[in-house]
PDB file of C-alpha atoms in Angstrom:
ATOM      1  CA  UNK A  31     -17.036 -26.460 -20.532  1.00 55.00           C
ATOM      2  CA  UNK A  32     -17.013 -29.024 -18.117  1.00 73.00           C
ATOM      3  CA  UNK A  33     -14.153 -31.362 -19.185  1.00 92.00           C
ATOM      4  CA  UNK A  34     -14.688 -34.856 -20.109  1.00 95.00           C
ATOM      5  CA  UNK A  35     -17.943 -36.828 -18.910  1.00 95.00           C
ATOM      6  CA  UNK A  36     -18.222 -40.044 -19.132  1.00 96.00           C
ATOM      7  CA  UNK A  37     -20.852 -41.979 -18.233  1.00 96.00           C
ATOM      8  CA  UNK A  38     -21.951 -44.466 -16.163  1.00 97.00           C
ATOM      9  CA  UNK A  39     -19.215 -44.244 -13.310  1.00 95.00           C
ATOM     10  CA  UNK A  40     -19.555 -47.908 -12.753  1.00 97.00           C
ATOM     11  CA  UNK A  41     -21.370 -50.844 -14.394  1.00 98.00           C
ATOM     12  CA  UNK A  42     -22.013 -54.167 -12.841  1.00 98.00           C
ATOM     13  CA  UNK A  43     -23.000 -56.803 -15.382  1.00 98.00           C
ATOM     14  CA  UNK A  44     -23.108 -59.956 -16.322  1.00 98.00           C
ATOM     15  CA  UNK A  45     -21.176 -62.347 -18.672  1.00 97.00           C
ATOM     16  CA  UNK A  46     -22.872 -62.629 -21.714  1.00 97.00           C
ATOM     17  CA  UNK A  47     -24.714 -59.310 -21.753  1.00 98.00           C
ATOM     18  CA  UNK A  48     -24.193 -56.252 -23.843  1.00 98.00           C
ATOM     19  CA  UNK A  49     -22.966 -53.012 -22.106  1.00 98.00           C
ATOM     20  CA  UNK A  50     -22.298 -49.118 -23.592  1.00 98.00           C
ATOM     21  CA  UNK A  51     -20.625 -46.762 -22.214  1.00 98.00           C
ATOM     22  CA  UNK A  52     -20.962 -42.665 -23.040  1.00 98.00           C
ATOM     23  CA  UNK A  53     -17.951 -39.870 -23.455  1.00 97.00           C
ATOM     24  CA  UNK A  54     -19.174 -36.186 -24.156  1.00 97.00           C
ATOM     25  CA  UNK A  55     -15.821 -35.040 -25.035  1.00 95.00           C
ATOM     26  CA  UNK A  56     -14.871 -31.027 -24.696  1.00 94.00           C
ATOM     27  CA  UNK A  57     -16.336 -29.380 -27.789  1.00 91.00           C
ATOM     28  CA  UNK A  58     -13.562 -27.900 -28.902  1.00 88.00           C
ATOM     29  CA  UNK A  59     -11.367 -31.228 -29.751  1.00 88.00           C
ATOM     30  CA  UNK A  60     -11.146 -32.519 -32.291  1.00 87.00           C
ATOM     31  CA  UNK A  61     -10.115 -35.820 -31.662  1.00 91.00           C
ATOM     32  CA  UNK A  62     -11.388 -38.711 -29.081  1.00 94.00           C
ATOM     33  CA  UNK A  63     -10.025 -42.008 -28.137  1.00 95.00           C
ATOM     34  CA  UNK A  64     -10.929 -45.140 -26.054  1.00 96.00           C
ATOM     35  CA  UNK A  65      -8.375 -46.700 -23.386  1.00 96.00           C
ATOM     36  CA  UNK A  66      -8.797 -49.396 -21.683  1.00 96.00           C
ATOM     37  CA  UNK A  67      -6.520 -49.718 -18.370  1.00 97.00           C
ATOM     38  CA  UNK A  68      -6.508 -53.075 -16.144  1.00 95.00           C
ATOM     39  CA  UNK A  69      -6.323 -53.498 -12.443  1.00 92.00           C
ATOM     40  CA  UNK A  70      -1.792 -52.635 -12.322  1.00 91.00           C
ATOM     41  CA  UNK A  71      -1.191 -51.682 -16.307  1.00 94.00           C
ATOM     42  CA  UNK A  72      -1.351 -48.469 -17.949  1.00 96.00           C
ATOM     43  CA  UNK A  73      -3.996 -47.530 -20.243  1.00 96.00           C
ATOM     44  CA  UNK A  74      -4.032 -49.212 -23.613  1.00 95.00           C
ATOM     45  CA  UNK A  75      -5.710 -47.373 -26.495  1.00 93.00           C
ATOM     46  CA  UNK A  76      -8.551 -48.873 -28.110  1.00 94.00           C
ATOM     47  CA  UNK A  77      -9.448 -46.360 -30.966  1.00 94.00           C
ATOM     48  CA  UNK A  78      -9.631 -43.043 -32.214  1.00 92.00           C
ATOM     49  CA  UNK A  79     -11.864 -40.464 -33.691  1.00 92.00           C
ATOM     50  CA  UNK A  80     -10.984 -37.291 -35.669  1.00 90.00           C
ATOM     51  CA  UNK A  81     -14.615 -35.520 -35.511  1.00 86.00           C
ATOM     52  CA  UNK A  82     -16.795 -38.169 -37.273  1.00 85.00           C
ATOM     53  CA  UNK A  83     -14.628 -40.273 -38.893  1.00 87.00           C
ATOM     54  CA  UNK A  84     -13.053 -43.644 -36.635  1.00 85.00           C
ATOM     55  CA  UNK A  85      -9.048 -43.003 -38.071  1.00 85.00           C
ATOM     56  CA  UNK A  86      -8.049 -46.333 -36.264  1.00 80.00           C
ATOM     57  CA  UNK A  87      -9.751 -49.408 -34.919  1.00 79.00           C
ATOM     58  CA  UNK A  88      -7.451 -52.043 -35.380  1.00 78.00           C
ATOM     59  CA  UNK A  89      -6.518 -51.771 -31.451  1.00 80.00           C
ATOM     60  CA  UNK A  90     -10.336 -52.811 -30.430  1.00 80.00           C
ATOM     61  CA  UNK A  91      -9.148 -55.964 -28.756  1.00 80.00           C
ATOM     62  CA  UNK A  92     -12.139 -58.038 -30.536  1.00 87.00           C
ATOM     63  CA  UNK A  93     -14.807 -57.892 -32.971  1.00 91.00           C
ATOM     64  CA  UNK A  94     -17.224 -57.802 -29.797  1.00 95.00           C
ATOM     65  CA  UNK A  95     -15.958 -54.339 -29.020  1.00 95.00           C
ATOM     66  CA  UNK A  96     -17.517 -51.601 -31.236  1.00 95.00           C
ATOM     67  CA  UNK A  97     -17.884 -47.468 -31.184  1.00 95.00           C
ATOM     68  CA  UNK A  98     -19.320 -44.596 -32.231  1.00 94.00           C
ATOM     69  CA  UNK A  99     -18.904 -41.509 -32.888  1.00 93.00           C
ATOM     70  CA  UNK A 100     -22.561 -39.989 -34.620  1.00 86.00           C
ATOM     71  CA  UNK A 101     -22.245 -36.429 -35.656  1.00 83.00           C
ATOM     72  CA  UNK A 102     -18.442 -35.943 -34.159  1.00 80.00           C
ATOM     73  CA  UNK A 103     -19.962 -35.030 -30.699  1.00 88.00           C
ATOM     74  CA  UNK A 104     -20.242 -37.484 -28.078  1.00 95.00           C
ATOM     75  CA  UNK A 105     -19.027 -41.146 -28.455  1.00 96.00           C
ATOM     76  CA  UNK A 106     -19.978 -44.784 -27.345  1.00 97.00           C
ATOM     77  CA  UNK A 107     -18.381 -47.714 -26.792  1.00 97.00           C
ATOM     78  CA  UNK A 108     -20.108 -51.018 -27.254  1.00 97.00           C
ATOM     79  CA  UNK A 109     -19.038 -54.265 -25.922  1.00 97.00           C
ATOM     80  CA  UNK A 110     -21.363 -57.308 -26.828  1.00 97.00           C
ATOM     81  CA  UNK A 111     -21.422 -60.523 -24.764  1.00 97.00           C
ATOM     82  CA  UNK A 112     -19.441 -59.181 -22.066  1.00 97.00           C
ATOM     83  CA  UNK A 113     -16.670 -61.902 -20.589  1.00 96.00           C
ATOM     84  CA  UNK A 114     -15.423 -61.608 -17.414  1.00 96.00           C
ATOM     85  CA  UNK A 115     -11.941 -60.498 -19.128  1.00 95.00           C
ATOM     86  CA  UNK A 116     -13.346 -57.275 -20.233  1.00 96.00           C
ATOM     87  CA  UNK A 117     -13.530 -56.077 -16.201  1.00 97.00           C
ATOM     88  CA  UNK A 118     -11.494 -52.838 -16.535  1.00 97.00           C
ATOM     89  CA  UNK A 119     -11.821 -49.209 -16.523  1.00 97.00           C
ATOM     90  CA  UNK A 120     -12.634 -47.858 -19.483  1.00 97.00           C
ATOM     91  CA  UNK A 121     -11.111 -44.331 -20.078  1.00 96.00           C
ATOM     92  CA  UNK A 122     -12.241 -41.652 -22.893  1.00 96.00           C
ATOM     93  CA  UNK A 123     -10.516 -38.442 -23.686  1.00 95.00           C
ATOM     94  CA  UNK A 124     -10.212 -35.788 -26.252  1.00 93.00           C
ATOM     95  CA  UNK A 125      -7.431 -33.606 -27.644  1.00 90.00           C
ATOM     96  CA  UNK A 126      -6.548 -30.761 -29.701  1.00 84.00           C
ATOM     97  CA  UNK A 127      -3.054 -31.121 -31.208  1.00 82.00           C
ATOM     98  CA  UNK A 128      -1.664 -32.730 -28.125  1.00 83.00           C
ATOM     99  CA  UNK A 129      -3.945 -31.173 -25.507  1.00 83.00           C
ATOM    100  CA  UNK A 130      -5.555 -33.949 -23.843  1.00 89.00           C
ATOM    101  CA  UNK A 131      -8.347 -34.199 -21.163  1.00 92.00           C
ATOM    102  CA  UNK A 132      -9.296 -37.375 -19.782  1.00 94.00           C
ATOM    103  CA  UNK A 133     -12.593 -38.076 -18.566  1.00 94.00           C
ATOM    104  CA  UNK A 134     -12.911 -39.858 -15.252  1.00 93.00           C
ATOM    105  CA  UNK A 135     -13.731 -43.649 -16.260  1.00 95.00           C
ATOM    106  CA  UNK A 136     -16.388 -46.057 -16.422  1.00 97.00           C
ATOM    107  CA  UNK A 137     -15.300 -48.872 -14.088  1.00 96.00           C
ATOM    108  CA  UNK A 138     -16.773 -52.373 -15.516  1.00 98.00           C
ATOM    109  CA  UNK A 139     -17.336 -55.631 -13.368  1.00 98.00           C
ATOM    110  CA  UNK A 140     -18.812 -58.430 -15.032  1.00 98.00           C
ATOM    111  CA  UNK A 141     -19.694 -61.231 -12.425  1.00 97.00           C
TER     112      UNK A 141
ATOM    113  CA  UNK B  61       6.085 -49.412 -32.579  1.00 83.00           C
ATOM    114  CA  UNK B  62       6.639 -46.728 -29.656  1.00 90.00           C
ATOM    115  CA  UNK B  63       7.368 -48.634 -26.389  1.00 95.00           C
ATOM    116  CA  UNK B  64       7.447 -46.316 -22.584  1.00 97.00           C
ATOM    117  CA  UNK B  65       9.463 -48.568 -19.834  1.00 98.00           C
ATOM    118  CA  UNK B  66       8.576 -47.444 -15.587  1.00 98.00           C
ATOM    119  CA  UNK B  67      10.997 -50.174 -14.494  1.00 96.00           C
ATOM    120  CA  UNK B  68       9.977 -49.181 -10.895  1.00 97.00           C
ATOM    121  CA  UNK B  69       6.285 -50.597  -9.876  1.00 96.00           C
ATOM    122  CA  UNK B  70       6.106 -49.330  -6.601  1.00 97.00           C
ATOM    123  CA  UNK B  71       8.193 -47.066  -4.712  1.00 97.00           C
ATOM    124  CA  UNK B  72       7.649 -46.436  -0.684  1.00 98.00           C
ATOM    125  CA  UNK B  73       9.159 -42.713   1.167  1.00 97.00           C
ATOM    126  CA  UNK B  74       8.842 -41.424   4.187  1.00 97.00           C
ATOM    127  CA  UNK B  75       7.203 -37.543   4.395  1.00 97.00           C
ATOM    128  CA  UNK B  76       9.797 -34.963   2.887  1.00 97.00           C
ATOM    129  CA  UNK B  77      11.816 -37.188   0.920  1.00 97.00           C
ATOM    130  CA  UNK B  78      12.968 -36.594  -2.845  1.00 98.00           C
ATOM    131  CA  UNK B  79      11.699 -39.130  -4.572  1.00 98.00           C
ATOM    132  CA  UNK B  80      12.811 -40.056  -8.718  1.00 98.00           C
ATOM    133  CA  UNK B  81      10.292 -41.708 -11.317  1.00 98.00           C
ATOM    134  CA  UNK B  82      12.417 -43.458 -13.748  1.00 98.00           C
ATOM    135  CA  UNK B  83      11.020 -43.138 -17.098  1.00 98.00           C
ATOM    136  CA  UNK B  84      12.424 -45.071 -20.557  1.00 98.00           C
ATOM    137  CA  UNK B  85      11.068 -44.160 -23.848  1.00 98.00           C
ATOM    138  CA  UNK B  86      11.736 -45.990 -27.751  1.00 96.00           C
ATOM    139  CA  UNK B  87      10.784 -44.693 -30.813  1.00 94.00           C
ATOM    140  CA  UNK B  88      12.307 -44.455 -34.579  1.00 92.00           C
ATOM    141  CA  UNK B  89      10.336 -40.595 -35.013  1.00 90.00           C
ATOM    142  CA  UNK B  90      12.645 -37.660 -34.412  1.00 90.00           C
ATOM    143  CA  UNK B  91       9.450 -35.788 -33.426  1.00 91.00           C
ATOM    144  CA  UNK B  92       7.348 -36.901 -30.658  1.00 93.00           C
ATOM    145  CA  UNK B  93       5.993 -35.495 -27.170  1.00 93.00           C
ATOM    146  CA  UNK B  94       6.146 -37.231 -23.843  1.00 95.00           C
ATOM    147  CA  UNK B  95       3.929 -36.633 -21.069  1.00 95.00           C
ATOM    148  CA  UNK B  96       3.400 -37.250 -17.138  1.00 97.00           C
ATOM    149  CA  UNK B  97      -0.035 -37.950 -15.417  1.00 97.00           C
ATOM    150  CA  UNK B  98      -1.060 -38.413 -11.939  1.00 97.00           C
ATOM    151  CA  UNK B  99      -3.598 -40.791 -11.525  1.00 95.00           C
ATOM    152  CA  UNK B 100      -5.286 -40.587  -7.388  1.00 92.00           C
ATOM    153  CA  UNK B 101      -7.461 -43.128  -6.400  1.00 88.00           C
ATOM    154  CA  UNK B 102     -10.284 -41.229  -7.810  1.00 85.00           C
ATOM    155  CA  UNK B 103      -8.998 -42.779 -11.217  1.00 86.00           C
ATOM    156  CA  UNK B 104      -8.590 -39.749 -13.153  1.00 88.00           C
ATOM    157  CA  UNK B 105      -5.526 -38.964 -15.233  1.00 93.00           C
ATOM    158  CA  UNK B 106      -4.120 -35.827 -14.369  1.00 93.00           C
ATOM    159  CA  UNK B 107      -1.842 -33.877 -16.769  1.00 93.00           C
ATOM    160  CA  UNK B 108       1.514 -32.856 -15.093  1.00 95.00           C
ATOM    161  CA  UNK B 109       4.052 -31.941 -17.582  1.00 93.00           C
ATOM    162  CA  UNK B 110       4.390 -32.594 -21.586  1.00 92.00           C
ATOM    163  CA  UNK B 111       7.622 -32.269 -23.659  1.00 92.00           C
ATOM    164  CA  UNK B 112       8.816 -32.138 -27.257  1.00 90.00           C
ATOM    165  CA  UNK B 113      11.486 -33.874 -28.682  1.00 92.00           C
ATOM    166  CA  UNK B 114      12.942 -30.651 -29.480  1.00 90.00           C
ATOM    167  CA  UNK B 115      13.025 -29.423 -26.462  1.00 87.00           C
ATOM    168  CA  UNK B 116      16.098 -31.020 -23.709  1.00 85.00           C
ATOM    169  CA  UNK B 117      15.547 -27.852 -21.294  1.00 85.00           C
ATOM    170  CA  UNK B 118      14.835 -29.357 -17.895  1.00 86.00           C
ATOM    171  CA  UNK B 119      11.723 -27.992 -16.275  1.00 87.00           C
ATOM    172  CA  UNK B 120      11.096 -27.242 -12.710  1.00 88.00           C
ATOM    173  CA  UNK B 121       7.008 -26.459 -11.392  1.00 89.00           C
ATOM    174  CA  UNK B 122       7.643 -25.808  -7.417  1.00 94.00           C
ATOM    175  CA  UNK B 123       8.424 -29.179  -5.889  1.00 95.00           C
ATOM    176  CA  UNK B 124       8.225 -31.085  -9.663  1.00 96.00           C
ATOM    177  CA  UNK B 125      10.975 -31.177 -11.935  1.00 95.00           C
ATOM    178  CA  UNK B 126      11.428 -32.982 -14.854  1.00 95.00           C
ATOM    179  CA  UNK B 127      14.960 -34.456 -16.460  1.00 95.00           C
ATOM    180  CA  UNK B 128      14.607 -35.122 -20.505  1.00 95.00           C
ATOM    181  CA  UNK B 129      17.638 -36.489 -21.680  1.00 94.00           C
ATOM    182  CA  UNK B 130      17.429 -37.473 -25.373  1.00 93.00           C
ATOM    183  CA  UNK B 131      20.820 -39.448 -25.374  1.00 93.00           C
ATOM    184  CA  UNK B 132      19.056 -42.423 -22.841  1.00 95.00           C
ATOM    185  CA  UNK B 133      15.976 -41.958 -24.368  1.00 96.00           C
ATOM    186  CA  UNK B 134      14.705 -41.072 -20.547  1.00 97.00           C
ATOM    187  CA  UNK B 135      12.352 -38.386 -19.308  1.00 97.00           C
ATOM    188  CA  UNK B 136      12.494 -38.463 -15.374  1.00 97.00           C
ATOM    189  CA  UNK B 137      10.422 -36.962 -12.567  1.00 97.00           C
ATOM    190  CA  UNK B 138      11.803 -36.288  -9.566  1.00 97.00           C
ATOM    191  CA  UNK B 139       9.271 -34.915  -6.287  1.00 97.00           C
ATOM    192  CA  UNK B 140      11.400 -32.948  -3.982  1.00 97.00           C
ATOM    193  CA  UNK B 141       9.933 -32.701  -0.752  1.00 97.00           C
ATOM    194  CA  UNK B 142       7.101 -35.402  -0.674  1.00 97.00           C
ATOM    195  CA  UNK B 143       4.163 -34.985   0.739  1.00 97.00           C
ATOM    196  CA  UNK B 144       1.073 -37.647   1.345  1.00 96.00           C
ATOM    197  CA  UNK B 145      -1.076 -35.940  -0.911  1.00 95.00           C
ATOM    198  CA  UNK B 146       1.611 -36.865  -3.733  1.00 97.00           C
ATOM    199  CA  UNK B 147       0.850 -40.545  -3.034  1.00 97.00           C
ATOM    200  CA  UNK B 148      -0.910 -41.967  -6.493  1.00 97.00           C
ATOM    201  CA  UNK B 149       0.591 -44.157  -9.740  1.00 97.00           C
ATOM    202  CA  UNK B 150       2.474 -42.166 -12.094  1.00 98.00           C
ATOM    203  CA  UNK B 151       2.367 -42.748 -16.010  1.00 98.00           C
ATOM    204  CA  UNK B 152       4.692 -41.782 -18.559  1.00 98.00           C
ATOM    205  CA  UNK B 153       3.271 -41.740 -21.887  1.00 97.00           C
ATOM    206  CA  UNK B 154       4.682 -40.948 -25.588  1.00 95.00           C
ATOM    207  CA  UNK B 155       2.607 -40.014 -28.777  1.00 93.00           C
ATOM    208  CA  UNK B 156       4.158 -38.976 -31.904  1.00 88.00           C
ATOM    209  CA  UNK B 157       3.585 -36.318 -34.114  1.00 71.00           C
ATOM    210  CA  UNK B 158       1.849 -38.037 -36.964  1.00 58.00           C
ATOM    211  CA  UNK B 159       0.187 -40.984 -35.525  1.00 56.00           C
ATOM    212  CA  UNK B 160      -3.401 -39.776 -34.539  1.00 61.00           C
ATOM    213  CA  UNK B 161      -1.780 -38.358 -31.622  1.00 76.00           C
ATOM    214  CA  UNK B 162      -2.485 -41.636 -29.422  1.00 88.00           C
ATOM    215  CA  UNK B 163      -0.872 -41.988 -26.540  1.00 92.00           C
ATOM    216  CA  UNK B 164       1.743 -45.345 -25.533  1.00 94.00           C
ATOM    217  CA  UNK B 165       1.155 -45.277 -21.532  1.00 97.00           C
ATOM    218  CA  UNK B 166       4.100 -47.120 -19.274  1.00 97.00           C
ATOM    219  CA  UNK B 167       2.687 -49.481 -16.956  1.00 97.00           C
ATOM    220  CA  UNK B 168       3.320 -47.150 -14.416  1.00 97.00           C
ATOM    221  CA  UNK B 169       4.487 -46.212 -10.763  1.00 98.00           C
ATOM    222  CA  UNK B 170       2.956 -46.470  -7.592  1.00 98.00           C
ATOM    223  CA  UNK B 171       4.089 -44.048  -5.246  1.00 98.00           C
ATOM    224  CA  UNK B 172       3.415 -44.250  -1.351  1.00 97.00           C
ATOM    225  CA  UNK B 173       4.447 -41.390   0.836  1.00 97.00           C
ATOM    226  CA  UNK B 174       4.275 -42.486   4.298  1.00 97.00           C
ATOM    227  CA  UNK B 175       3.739 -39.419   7.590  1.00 95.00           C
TER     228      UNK B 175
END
């Protein structure tokens, strides 16, 4: 197993337009989340997944902001009519118990 | 609601320095884990130490060592030694035992070691 993957590294887009981002998490976990982390801050979680089943979304910072998690293997994360307050790195990891493995990032820009 | 505190945003050494990440935690739970990552420029979050609540015993991994100290609520990292390579922001982070397991990140500190 590789670790985390996320995927893309880095999106450029612009305002208004829809973006999704991919996490393969490592099979073994259980569990994946969504951070988001701004230029300076620490990450901030966004949302959780115990295998299928999205255990806590209240943290998605607006209705605009959506994810996935088909089959309780990989994940997505949606964000519709991107604003240019959503530029951030976007961070996805898994765990088992409190084993965690962070994947590397997708960096978002929205011009 | 869990809250981690890095009161220090950036902190500048010199090559072979000690150097001491200040790290304060709250919670209500009498069970929960803190952790320390490294994050390089690369962006990636790099696992460096994580603690129980149950466990004070300070911890020492070559030039790391860690100081948990339940009655400040604070769970420092000191580098002995610096090095450049060590230069990157350091988060503390707390999840507790029955919460999903979600992580509360500090806002972090950026450390420059300087030749």
């Amino acid at each position: 197993d590789t670790g985390v993957s996320q995927d893309p590294r880095h999106k450029i887009t612009k305002r208004g337009q829809n973006v999704t981002f991919r996490c393969d998490p490592i099979s073994e976990h259980n569990r994946l989340y969504w951070y988001r982390q701004t230029l300076g801050q620490g990450p901030e979680f966004l949302t959780y997944f115990q295998n299928e089943a999205q255990l806590e979304k209240s943290r998605l910072l607006s209705d605009r902001f959506s994810a996935e998690r088909p089959k309780g293997s990989f994940s997505t994360l949606e964000i519709q009519r991107t604003e240019q307050g959503d530029s951030a790195m976007y961070l996805c990891a898994s765990s088992y118990g409190t084993d965690y493995t962070f994947g590397s990032g997708t960096r978002l820009t929205v011009v | 609601a869990q809250k981690v505190t890095q009161a220090q945003t950036e902190i500048s050494v010199v090559e072979k320095e000690d150097v001491t990440l200040d790290c304060v935690y709250e919670t209500r739970d009498t069970t929960y884990y803190l952790f320390w990552y490294k994050q390089p420029p690369s962006g990636e979050l790099v696992f460096l130490i994580r603690r129980n609540s149950f466990d004070e015993q300070n911890e020492i991994s070559g030039r790391y060592s860690w100081n948990f100290q339940k009655s400040t609520s604070s769970f420092n990292f000191t580098i002995t030694a610096s090095q450049v390579v060590d230069s990157a922001v350091y988060f503390c982070a707390l999840t507790l035992d029955n919460a999903g397991n979600m992580l509360t990140f500090g806002g972090g500190t950026r450390l420059m070691v300087k030749p």
